[in-house]
Amino acid sequence: MPETVETVFANVVKRNPGEPEFHQAVREVLESIGPALARQPEYAHACVIERICEPERQVIFRVPWEDDHGRVRVNRGFRVEFNSALGPFKGGLRFHPSVYLGIVKFLGFEQIFKNALTGLPIGGGKGGADFDPKGRSDREVMRFCQSFMTELYRHIGAQTDVPAGDIGVGGREIGYLFGQYKRITNRYESGVLTGKGLAYGGAQVRREATGYGAVFFAEEMLKQAGDSLDGKRVVVSGSGNVAIYAIEKVHQLGGTVVACSDSDGYVLDEKGIDLALLRELKEERRARLDDYVRHVPHAVAVSGRTVWEVPCDLALPCATQNEIGGAEAAALVAGGCVAVVEGANMPTTPEAVRILSRAGVRFAPGKAANAGGVAVSALEMQQNASRDSWTFAQSEQRLRETMRDIHARCWATAEEYGLPGDYVAGANINGFRRVAEAMLAHGLV
């Protein structure tokens, strides 16, 4: 990084102690944007970098709720409204025990550039709570969501901040959150949350969008290299929403996903993951992945080890941050992997990215490859505003076009700055440049 940028980063670390994920996300962007700063010194003069690295607003609040045994529980809720230069804050809510301010800030910072890459008028934000919905009854989840929204409602709105789902926040949670928002405000403001059910303002393909979008990006990457997904052996981490729909789209486009994982380990099915069974286990029964082998005798369940040890052509990390470290990257290289496409947010460590790059493995960062979810969320906002509803085919086509455009922007920007094939630099510079121009136009706000 240039010396001036190193100084900015040092100040970010000093002002945000004990938040390594946020530091990592900031450094990854700052390491890429040197060429843009050299061409446009007005960015440095107006302290655009310092302003982008400081959230516009950070909200932390308590969330008291009662479990099914009458015991009062208290969790902590967050909403970080990071940057609204391009439009209302937009980003998901994550309910998971690991959530703390640093995680939310890392996710919100990434969301700024991800949203910018879509070309749509949305800013970046993120939120969540250290609540774990796993093992909780529907009524416990409902009570928690109602308490969470009782505080959050005053900070959000269709023209202000539009949350969506993330890890631990699916259709059930969005429904409870929306119901409480409507109850408190006495308004049917359907555009205040995205990821809603189709019965009350949701968009076709929203559930599938992040997984589908990552695969569409992978398809474009391979096409750029004169290749395709047809016949490719694919490994996916995770078995939640993103992973399930990534698997579905890979199979539709001619590849075969042979392994997926959860927090206990992974399942290897050389004939290809049975998607209907996986959906039943994860979406209906909320079971552990090792139940898969009870129904598919030829499959193998491996506990306590990483899915990245399975040889593959394409790797799709769709679980959580920093799941591919140096050892995992080396295993992917040894297993013949030609491309890694991030379906999750920052699942690959800087060391792992360097190892993959040195080995010639094509790498797509999450802020580009997993932007499909927020892109369709923005389309859901558009439909809500016009009281319209699109078909599945229309929505999927718009998603595919958006991912194609994001790929083209990343590729062209990397070429423009003399970094051909560097999707990380292309994504960071393009997203940064778009936000920076808007911030300059707005003055000192």
Short mmCIF file of C-alpha atoms in Angstrom, two decimals:
data_model
loop_
_atom_site.label_atom_id
_atom_site.label_comp_id
_atom_site.label_asym_id
_atom_site.label_seq_id
_atom_site.Cartn_x
_atom_site.Cartn_y
_atom_site.Cartn_z
CA MET A 1 0.00 0.00 0.00
CA PRO A 2 1.16 3.60 -0.56
CA GLU A 3 2.45 5.28 2.61
CA THR A 4 -0.59 7.55 2.89
CA VAL A 5 -2.92 4.56 2.68
CA GLU A 6 -0.86 2.67 5.28
CA THR A 7 -1.41 5.63 7.60
CA VAL A 8 -5.15 5.46 7.00
CA PHE A 9 -5.17 1.74 7.74
CA ALA A 10 -3.13 2.21 10.94
CA ASN A 11 -5.71 4.75 12.12
CA VAL A 12 -8.56 2.34 11.31
CA VAL A 13 -6.92 -0.32 13.48
CA LYS A 14 -6.28 2.18 16.27
CA ARG A 15 -9.86 3.50 16.22
CA ASN A 16 -11.42 0.04 16.00
CA PRO A 17 -9.41 -2.20 18.37
CA GLY A 18 -10.15 -5.89 18.69
CA GLU A 19 -12.02 -6.18 15.38
CA PRO A 20 -9.74 -8.35 13.18
CA GLU A 21 -12.41 -9.19 10.58
CA PHE A 22 -13.08 -5.50 9.97
CA HIS A 23 -9.34 -4.79 9.78
CA GLN A 24 -8.95 -7.61 7.24
CA ALA A 25 -11.78 -6.35 5.05
CA VAL A 26 -10.44 -2.79 5.07
CA ARG A 27 -6.88 -3.85 4.29
CA GLU A 28 -8.01 -6.05 1.41
CA VAL A 29 -9.68 -3.05 -0.24
CA LEU A 30 -6.94 -0.52 0.55
CA GLU A 31 -4.26 -2.80 -0.90
CA SER A 32 -6.07 -2.69 -4.26
CA ILE A 33 -7.00 0.93 -4.78
CA GLY A 34 -3.52 2.50 -5.04
CA PRO A 35 -3.74 2.79 -8.84
CA ALA A 36 -7.07 4.63 -8.60
CA LEU A 37 -5.67 7.07 -6.01
CA ALA A 38 -2.64 7.74 -8.21
CA ARG A 39 -4.89 8.68 -11.13
CA GLN A 40 -7.37 10.70 -9.10
CA PRO A 41 -5.60 12.55 -6.27
CA GLU A 42 -8.82 14.43 -5.45
CA TYR A 43 -9.94 11.31 -3.57
CA ALA A 44 -7.08 11.69 -1.09
CA HIS A 45 -7.53 15.48 -0.87
CA ALA A 46 -11.18 15.03 0.16
CA CYS A 47 -10.30 12.24 2.63
CA VAL A 48 -12.63 9.87 0.79
CA ILE A 49 -10.83 6.78 2.11
CA GLU A 50 -11.05 7.91 5.72
CA ARG A 51 -14.75 8.70 5.28
CA ILE A 52 -15.54 5.37 3.62
CA CYS A 53 -13.83 3.51 6.48
CA GLU A 54 -15.95 5.27 9.13
CA PRO A 55 -19.62 4.20 9.37
CA GLU A 56 -22.21 6.94 9.10
CA ARG A 57 -24.04 5.43 12.09
CA GLN A 58 -23.62 2.51 14.50
CA VAL A 59 -26.53 1.32 16.63
CA ILE A 60 -26.11 -1.22 19.49
CA PHE A 61 -29.09 -2.27 21.59
CA ARG A 62 -30.27 -4.94 24.02
CA VAL A 63 -32.80 -7.54 22.98
CA PRO A 64 -34.70 -9.06 25.93
CA TRP A 65 -37.02 -12.01 25.19
CA GLU A 66 -38.63 -14.93 27.00
CA ASP A 67 -37.94 -18.59 26.18
CA ASP A 68 -40.52 -21.40 26.29
CA HIS A 69 -39.69 -22.11 29.94
CA GLY A 70 -40.50 -18.57 31.05
CA ARG A 71 -36.84 -17.62 31.48
CA VAL A 72 -35.90 -14.10 30.36
CA ARG A 73 -32.92 -13.98 28.01
CA VAL A 74 -30.93 -10.95 26.89
CA ASN A 75 -29.03 -10.69 23.61
CA ARG A 76 -27.26 -7.81 21.89
CA GLY A 77 -28.47 -6.35 18.59
CA PHE A 78 -26.57 -4.28 16.04
CA ARG A 79 -27.15 -2.18 12.95
CA VAL A 80 -24.21 -0.47 11.23
CA GLU A 81 -25.34 2.00 8.58
CA PHE A 82 -22.05 2.31 6.76
CA ASN A 83 -22.44 4.39 3.60
CA SER A 84 -25.47 5.88 1.83
CA ALA A 85 -23.71 7.75 -0.98
CA LEU A 86 -25.44 5.65 -3.64
CA GLY A 87 -28.82 5.09 -1.99
CA PRO A 88 -30.50 3.85 1.20
CA PHE A 89 -28.41 1.57 3.39
CA LYS A 90 -28.90 -2.03 2.25
CA GLY A 91 -27.61 -5.24 3.80
CA GLY A 92 -28.64 -8.30 5.73
CA LEU A 93 -29.21 -9.25 9.35
CA ARG A 94 -27.18 -12.12 10.80
CA PHE A 95 -28.35 -14.08 13.86
CA HIS A 96 -25.45 -16.18 15.15
CA PRO A 97 -23.52 -16.50 18.44
CA SER A 98 -20.35 -15.19 16.74
CA VAL A 99 -21.92 -11.81 15.92
CA TYR A 100 -20.28 -8.80 17.54
CA LEU A 101 -19.60 -5.27 16.36
CA GLY A 102 -16.45 -6.19 14.41
CA ILE A 103 -18.26 -8.85 12.36
CA VAL A 104 -21.10 -6.46 11.55
CA LYS A 105 -18.66 -3.72 10.52
CA PHE A 106 -16.69 -6.08 8.28
CA LEU A 107 -19.90 -7.21 6.59
CA GLY A 108 -21.19 -3.64 6.25
CA PHE A 109 -17.89 -2.44 4.78
CA GLU A 110 -17.91 -5.26 2.21
CA GLN A 111 -21.53 -4.42 1.43
CA ILE A 112 -20.62 -0.89 0.29
CA PHE A 113 -18.56 -2.18 -2.62
CA LYS A 114 -20.74 -5.19 -3.36
CA ASN A 115 -23.78 -2.96 -3.72
CA ALA A 116 -21.85 -0.48 -5.83
CA LEU A 117 -20.81 -3.26 -8.22
CA THR A 118 -24.44 -4.11 -8.95
CA GLY A 119 -24.90 -0.70 -10.58
CA LEU A 120 -28.09 -0.25 -8.56
CA PRO A 121 -28.92 2.74 -6.27
CA ILE A 122 -28.22 1.15 -2.90
CA GLY A 123 -25.78 1.97 -0.12
CA GLY A 124 -24.09 -0.40 2.31
CA GLY A 125 -25.06 -1.54 5.80
CA LYS A 126 -25.36 -4.67 7.94
CA GLY A 127 -26.83 -5.81 11.22
CA GLY A 128 -27.68 -8.75 13.41
CA ALA A 129 -27.55 -10.19 16.90
CA ASP A 130 -25.61 -12.76 18.94
CA PHE A 131 -28.78 -14.88 19.08
CA ASP A 132 -28.68 -18.48 17.87
CA PRO A 133 -31.97 -19.63 16.26
CA LYS A 134 -30.73 -23.24 16.11
CA GLY A 135 -32.64 -25.46 18.50
CA ARG A 136 -35.15 -22.73 19.30
CA SER A 137 -38.87 -23.22 18.78
CA ASP A 138 -40.81 -21.11 16.30
CA ARG A 139 -42.41 -19.21 19.17
CA GLU A 140 -39.04 -18.45 20.76
CA VAL A 141 -37.72 -17.18 17.43
CA MET A 142 -40.88 -15.09 17.03
CA ARG A 143 -40.51 -13.51 20.47
CA PHE A 144 -36.87 -12.72 19.81
CA CYS A 145 -37.61 -11.18 16.40
CA GLN A 146 -40.42 -9.07 17.84
CA SER A 147 -38.14 -7.73 20.57
CA PHE A 148 -35.34 -7.09 18.06
CA MET A 149 -37.64 -5.14 15.72
CA THR A 150 -39.13 -3.15 18.61
CA GLU A 151 -35.80 -1.32 18.76
CA LEU A 152 -34.67 -1.59 15.14
CA TYR A 153 -37.86 -0.17 13.57
CA ARG A 154 -36.96 3.42 14.50
CA HIS A 155 -33.72 3.23 12.47
CA ILE A 156 -34.99 1.70 9.20
CA GLY A 157 -37.35 2.55 6.33
CA ALA A 158 -37.76 2.07 2.59
CA GLN A 159 -35.90 5.33 1.87
CA THR A 160 -33.47 5.05 4.80
CA ASP A 161 -32.22 1.53 5.53
CA VAL A 162 -33.57 -1.74 4.12
CA PRO A 163 -32.41 -4.91 5.93
CA ALA A 164 -32.62 -8.43 4.52
CA GLY A 165 -31.61 -11.92 5.66
CA ASP A 166 -28.20 -13.48 6.22
CA ILE A 167 -26.94 -16.43 8.27
CA GLY A 168 -29.67 -17.44 10.74
CA VAL A 169 -32.25 -15.11 9.18
CA GLY A 170 -34.45 -16.80 6.58
CA GLY A 171 -38.06 -16.52 5.51
CA ARG A 172 -39.39 -17.38 8.97
CA GLU A 173 -37.40 -14.65 10.70
CA ILE A 174 -38.12 -12.04 8.01
CA GLY A 175 -41.84 -12.77 8.39
CA TYR A 176 -41.76 -12.22 12.15
CA LEU A 177 -39.65 -9.06 11.76
CA PHE A 178 -41.96 -7.62 9.11
CA GLY A 179 -45.06 -8.40 11.13
CA GLN A 180 -43.70 -6.54 14.14
CA TYR A 181 -42.62 -3.57 12.01
CA LYS A 182 -46.14 -3.35 10.55
CA ARG A 183 -47.70 -3.67 14.00
CA ILE A 184 -45.59 -0.87 15.53
CA THR A 185 -45.74 1.59 12.63
CA ASN A 186 -49.32 0.93 11.48
CA ARG A 187 -48.01 0.97 7.90
CA TYR A 188 -47.79 -1.74 5.25
CA GLU A 189 -44.38 -0.58 4.09
CA SER A 190 -43.41 -3.64 2.09
CA GLY A 191 -40.14 -2.12 0.89
CA VAL A 192 -38.68 -1.88 4.41
CA LEU A 193 -37.39 -5.49 4.38
CA THR A 194 -36.39 -7.79 1.55
CA GLY A 195 -36.38 -11.56 1.41
CA LYS A 196 -40.08 -11.55 2.25
CA GLY A 197 -42.46 -14.39 1.43
CA LEU A 198 -44.12 -14.29 -1.99
CA ALA A 199 -47.51 -13.89 -0.32
CA TYR A 200 -46.67 -10.47 1.11
CA GLY A 201 -44.40 -8.66 -1.32
CA GLY A 202 -41.42 -10.96 -1.79
CA ALA A 203 -39.62 -11.40 -5.10
CA GLN A 204 -39.23 -14.52 -7.17
CA VAL A 205 -35.63 -15.84 -7.12
CA ARG A 206 -34.68 -13.90 -3.96
CA ARG A 207 -34.18 -17.11 -2.02
CA GLU A 208 -32.06 -18.60 -4.80
CA ALA A 209 -30.26 -15.40 -5.77
CA THR A 210 -26.96 -15.57 -3.86
CA GLY A 211 -26.26 -19.19 -4.77
CA TYR A 212 -27.45 -18.82 -8.36
CA GLY A 213 -25.52 -15.58 -8.73
CA ALA A 214 -22.23 -17.09 -7.58
CA VAL A 215 -22.59 -19.86 -10.14
CA PHE A 216 -23.48 -17.38 -12.89
CA PHE A 217 -20.30 -15.48 -12.02
CA ALA A 218 -18.30 -18.72 -12.12
CA GLU A 219 -19.82 -19.45 -15.53
CA GLU A 220 -18.66 -16.05 -16.81
CA MET A 221 -15.15 -16.57 -15.38
CA LEU A 222 -14.80 -19.92 -17.08
CA LYS A 223 -16.24 -18.55 -20.32
CA GLN A 224 -13.65 -15.74 -20.26
CA ALA A 225 -10.98 -18.46 -20.11
CA GLY A 226 -12.57 -20.44 -22.97
CA ASP A 227 -14.07 -23.03 -20.63
CA SER A 228 -17.48 -23.92 -19.18
CA LEU A 229 -19.14 -25.59 -16.20
CA ASP A 230 -20.07 -28.62 -18.26
CA GLY A 231 -18.55 -31.75 -16.74
CA LYS A 232 -16.84 -29.87 -13.92
CA ARG A 233 -16.35 -31.54 -10.53
CA VAL A 234 -17.43 -29.03 -7.88
CA VAL A 235 -17.10 -28.80 -4.11
CA VAL A 236 -19.31 -26.48 -2.03
CA SER A 237 -18.90 -25.53 1.61
CA GLY A 238 -22.01 -25.08 3.71
CA SER A 239 -25.44 -26.64 3.32
CA GLY A 240 -27.64 -23.64 3.99
CA ASN A 241 -29.54 -21.42 1.62
CA VAL A 242 -26.58 -20.18 -0.45
CA ALA A 243 -25.01 -23.62 -0.77
CA ILE A 244 -28.26 -25.39 -1.67
CA TYR A 245 -29.05 -23.07 -4.56
CA ALA A 246 -25.46 -22.97 -5.75
CA ILE A 247 -25.61 -26.77 -5.95
CA GLU A 248 -28.90 -26.59 -7.84
CA LYS A 249 -27.55 -24.17 -10.46
CA VAL A 250 -24.27 -26.07 -10.91
CA HIS A 251 -26.26 -29.21 -11.68
CA GLN A 252 -28.51 -27.31 -14.10
CA LEU A 253 -25.46 -25.98 -15.97
CA GLY A 254 -23.81 -29.37 -16.39
CA GLY A 255 -21.45 -29.61 -13.42
CA THR A 256 -21.55 -32.11 -10.55
CA VAL A 257 -21.29 -31.11 -6.90
CA VAL A 258 -19.71 -34.07 -5.13
CA ALA A 259 -19.35 -32.66 -1.60
CA CYS A 260 -20.88 -30.12 0.78
CA SER A 261 -20.44 -29.44 4.49
CA ASP A 262 -21.80 -28.15 7.77
CA SER A 263 -20.13 -27.28 11.06
CA ASP A 264 -19.58 -30.98 11.92
CA GLY A 265 -17.79 -32.03 8.73
CA TYR A 266 -18.68 -32.88 5.15
CA VAL A 267 -20.46 -35.44 2.98
CA LEU A 268 -18.91 -36.89 -0.17
CA ASP A 269 -21.27 -38.30 -2.81
CA GLU A 270 -19.38 -39.22 -5.97
CA LYS A 271 -22.65 -39.57 -7.92
CA GLY A 272 -23.54 -35.97 -7.12
CA ILE A 273 -25.29 -34.48 -4.07
CA ASP A 274 -28.97 -35.46 -3.93
CA LEU A 275 -30.46 -31.98 -3.80
CA ALA A 276 -33.99 -33.05 -2.83
CA LEU A 277 -32.64 -34.98 0.14
CA LEU A 278 -30.35 -32.12 1.18
CA ARG A 279 -33.27 -29.70 1.12
CA GLU A 280 -35.38 -32.05 3.21
CA LEU A 281 -32.63 -32.42 5.81
CA LYS A 282 -31.73 -28.75 6.04
CA GLU A 283 -34.85 -26.77 5.18
CA GLU A 284 -37.58 -29.02 6.57
CA ARG A 285 -36.05 -31.17 9.30
CA ARG A 286 -33.18 -28.82 10.29
CA ALA A 287 -31.06 -31.95 10.71
CA ARG A 288 -27.29 -32.44 10.68
CA LEU A 289 -25.62 -33.30 7.40
CA ASP A 290 -24.39 -36.73 8.55
CA ASP A 291 -28.03 -37.89 8.31
CA TYR A 292 -27.48 -37.81 4.54
CA VAL A 293 -25.55 -41.10 4.55
CA ARG A 294 -28.43 -42.91 6.26
CA HIS A 295 -30.44 -42.35 3.09
CA VAL A 296 -27.59 -42.65 0.56
CA PRO A 297 -25.50 -45.73 1.45
CA HIS A 298 -22.75 -45.07 -1.11
CA ALA A 299 -22.07 -41.58 0.33
CA VAL A 300 -19.40 -40.98 2.97
CA ALA A 301 -19.67 -38.65 5.97
CA VAL A 302 -16.36 -37.21 7.19
CA SER A 303 -16.37 -35.44 10.55
CA GLY A 304 -13.95 -32.85 11.86
CA ARG A 305 -12.20 -32.29 8.53
CA THR A 306 -12.39 -29.73 5.76
CA VAL A 307 -14.34 -30.22 2.53
CA TRP A 308 -11.44 -28.58 0.68
CA GLU A 309 -9.43 -31.80 0.85
CA VAL A 310 -11.78 -33.27 -1.78
CA PRO A 311 -10.23 -32.98 -5.30
CA CYS A 312 -12.25 -30.66 -7.54
CA ASP A 313 -12.19 -28.38 -10.57
CA LEU A 314 -14.22 -25.58 -8.97
CA ALA A 315 -14.58 -24.58 -5.30
CA LEU A 316 -17.53 -22.56 -4.03
CA PRO A 317 -17.05 -21.46 -0.39
CA CYS A 318 -20.63 -20.68 0.74
CA ALA A 319 -20.43 -20.94 4.54
CA THR A 320 -18.70 -18.18 6.52
CA GLN A 321 -15.66 -15.90 6.75
CA ASN A 322 -12.07 -17.19 6.74
CA GLU A 323 -12.95 -20.83 6.14
CA ILE A 324 -10.18 -21.26 3.52
CA GLY A 325 -6.79 -20.66 5.09
CA GLY A 326 -3.32 -21.41 3.78
CA ALA A 327 -3.53 -25.17 4.35
CA GLU A 328 -6.95 -25.39 2.70
CA ALA A 329 -5.76 -23.35 -0.30
CA ALA A 330 -2.74 -25.63 -0.71
CA ALA A 331 -5.07 -28.65 -0.60
CA LEU A 332 -7.26 -27.12 -3.32
CA VAL A 333 -4.23 -26.51 -5.52
CA ALA A 334 -3.01 -30.07 -4.96
CA GLY A 335 -6.49 -31.36 -5.80
CA GLY A 336 -6.51 -29.75 -9.23
CA CYS A 337 -8.80 -26.78 -8.53
CA VAL A 338 -8.81 -24.21 -11.36
CA ALA A 339 -11.18 -21.61 -9.86
CA VAL A 340 -12.45 -20.45 -6.46
CA VAL A 341 -15.62 -18.36 -6.42
CA GLU A 342 -16.76 -16.92 -3.09
CA GLY A 343 -20.44 -17.45 -2.32
CA ALA A 344 -19.95 -16.32 1.30
CA ASN A 345 -18.52 -13.05 2.63
CA MET A 346 -14.70 -13.09 2.84
CA PRO A 347 -14.37 -16.88 3.24
CA THR A 348 -10.77 -16.86 1.97
CA THR A 349 -7.90 -15.49 4.06
CA PRO A 350 -5.26 -13.18 2.49
CA GLU A 351 -2.66 -15.96 2.78
CA ALA A 352 -4.97 -18.34 0.94
CA VAL A 353 -5.63 -15.81 -1.82
CA ARG A 354 -1.87 -15.42 -2.34
CA ILE A 355 -1.38 -19.19 -2.55
CA LEU A 356 -4.20 -19.55 -5.07
CA SER A 357 -2.91 -16.64 -7.13
CA ARG A 358 0.65 -17.96 -7.28
CA ALA A 359 -0.70 -21.31 -8.45
CA GLY A 360 -2.70 -19.70 -11.25
CA VAL A 361 -6.09 -20.51 -9.72
CA ARG A 362 -8.72 -17.99 -10.82
CA PHE A 363 -10.24 -16.24 -7.81
CA ALA A 364 -13.50 -14.27 -7.52
CA PRO A 365 -14.02 -12.25 -4.31
CA GLY A 366 -17.39 -12.35 -2.58
CA LYS A 367 -18.13 -8.66 -3.08
CA ALA A 368 -18.44 -9.50 -6.80
CA ALA A 369 -19.44 -13.16 -6.90
CA ASN A 370 -22.08 -13.19 -4.16
CA ALA A 371 -23.73 -9.89 -5.09
CA GLY A 372 -26.69 -11.75 -6.60
CA GLY A 373 -28.59 -11.74 -3.31
CA VAL A 374 -28.50 -7.98 -2.83
CA ALA A 375 -29.13 -7.42 -6.53
CA VAL A 376 -32.43 -9.30 -6.36
CA SER A 377 -33.19 -7.58 -3.05
CA ALA A 378 -32.93 -4.27 -4.92
CA LEU A 379 -35.24 -5.67 -7.59
CA GLU A 380 -37.65 -6.65 -4.80
CA MET A 381 -37.56 -3.04 -3.59
CA GLN A 382 -38.32 -1.90 -7.14
CA GLN A 383 -41.30 -4.23 -7.41
CA ASN A 384 -42.60 -3.14 -4.00
CA ALA A 385 -42.36 0.53 -4.97
CA SER A 386 -44.39 -0.06 -8.17
CA ARG A 387 -46.79 -2.60 -6.61
CA ASP A 388 -45.60 -5.04 -9.26
CA SER A 389 -44.60 -8.71 -9.33
CA TRP A 390 -42.29 -10.38 -11.83
CA THR A 391 -42.22 -14.01 -12.92
CA PHE A 392 -39.47 -16.40 -11.89
CA ALA A 393 -38.09 -16.38 -15.45
CA GLN A 394 -38.01 -12.57 -15.58
CA SER A 395 -36.26 -12.31 -12.24
CA GLU A 396 -33.71 -15.01 -13.01
CA GLN A 397 -32.89 -13.34 -16.31
CA ARG A 398 -32.33 -10.01 -14.58
CA LEU A 399 -30.08 -11.77 -12.05
CA ARG A 400 -28.06 -13.43 -14.79
CA GLU A 401 -27.65 -10.13 -16.63
CA THR A 402 -26.56 -8.40 -13.41
CA MET A 403 -23.90 -11.03 -12.66
CA ARG A 404 -22.70 -10.85 -16.26
CA ASP A 405 -22.41 -7.07 -15.91
CA ILE A 406 -20.54 -7.34 -12.60
CA HIS A 407 -18.08 -9.77 -14.16
CA ALA A 408 -17.60 -7.44 -17.11
CA ARG A 409 -16.99 -4.45 -14.80
CA CYS A 410 -14.41 -6.35 -12.75
CA TRP A 411 -12.63 -7.68 -15.83
CA ALA A 412 -12.59 -4.33 -17.67
CA THR A 413 -11.43 -2.36 -14.61
CA ALA A 414 -8.57 -4.78 -13.95
CA GLU A 415 -7.52 -4.46 -17.62
CA GLU A 416 -7.81 -0.64 -17.46
CA TYR A 417 -5.37 -0.52 -14.55
CA GLY A 418 -2.88 -2.99 -16.03
CA LEU A 419 -3.94 -5.92 -13.84
CA PRO A 420 -5.52 -8.36 -16.30
CA GLY A 421 -7.43 -11.22 -14.69
CA ASP A 422 -7.18 -9.76 -11.16
CA TYR A 423 -10.80 -9.90 -10.07
CA VAL A 424 -9.98 -8.65 -6.56
CA ALA A 425 -8.42 -5.44 -7.88
CA GLY A 426 -11.11 -5.04 -10.52
CA ALA A 427 -13.93 -5.38 -7.99
CA ASN A 428 -12.35 -3.15 -5.35
CA ILE A 429 -11.33 -0.35 -7.72
CA ASN A 430 -14.63 -0.32 -9.59
CA GLY A 431 -16.75 -0.31 -6.44
CA PHE A 432 -14.54 2.24 -4.68
CA ARG A 433 -14.49 4.56 -7.66
CA ARG A 434 -18.29 4.62 -7.97
CA VAL A 435 -18.82 5.35 -4.26
CA ALA A 436 -16.01 7.92 -4.18
CA GLU A 437 -17.48 9.90 -7.08
CA ALA A 438 -20.86 10.04 -5.34
CA MET A 439 -19.25 11.16 -2.08
CA LEU A 440 -17.36 13.94 -3.87
CA ALA A 441 -20.57 15.10 -5.48
CA HIS A 442 -22.31 15.27 -2.10
CA GLY A 443 -19.63 17.40 -0.42
CA LEU A 444 -18.55 16.93 3.19
CA VAL A 445 -21.34 14.72 4.54
#
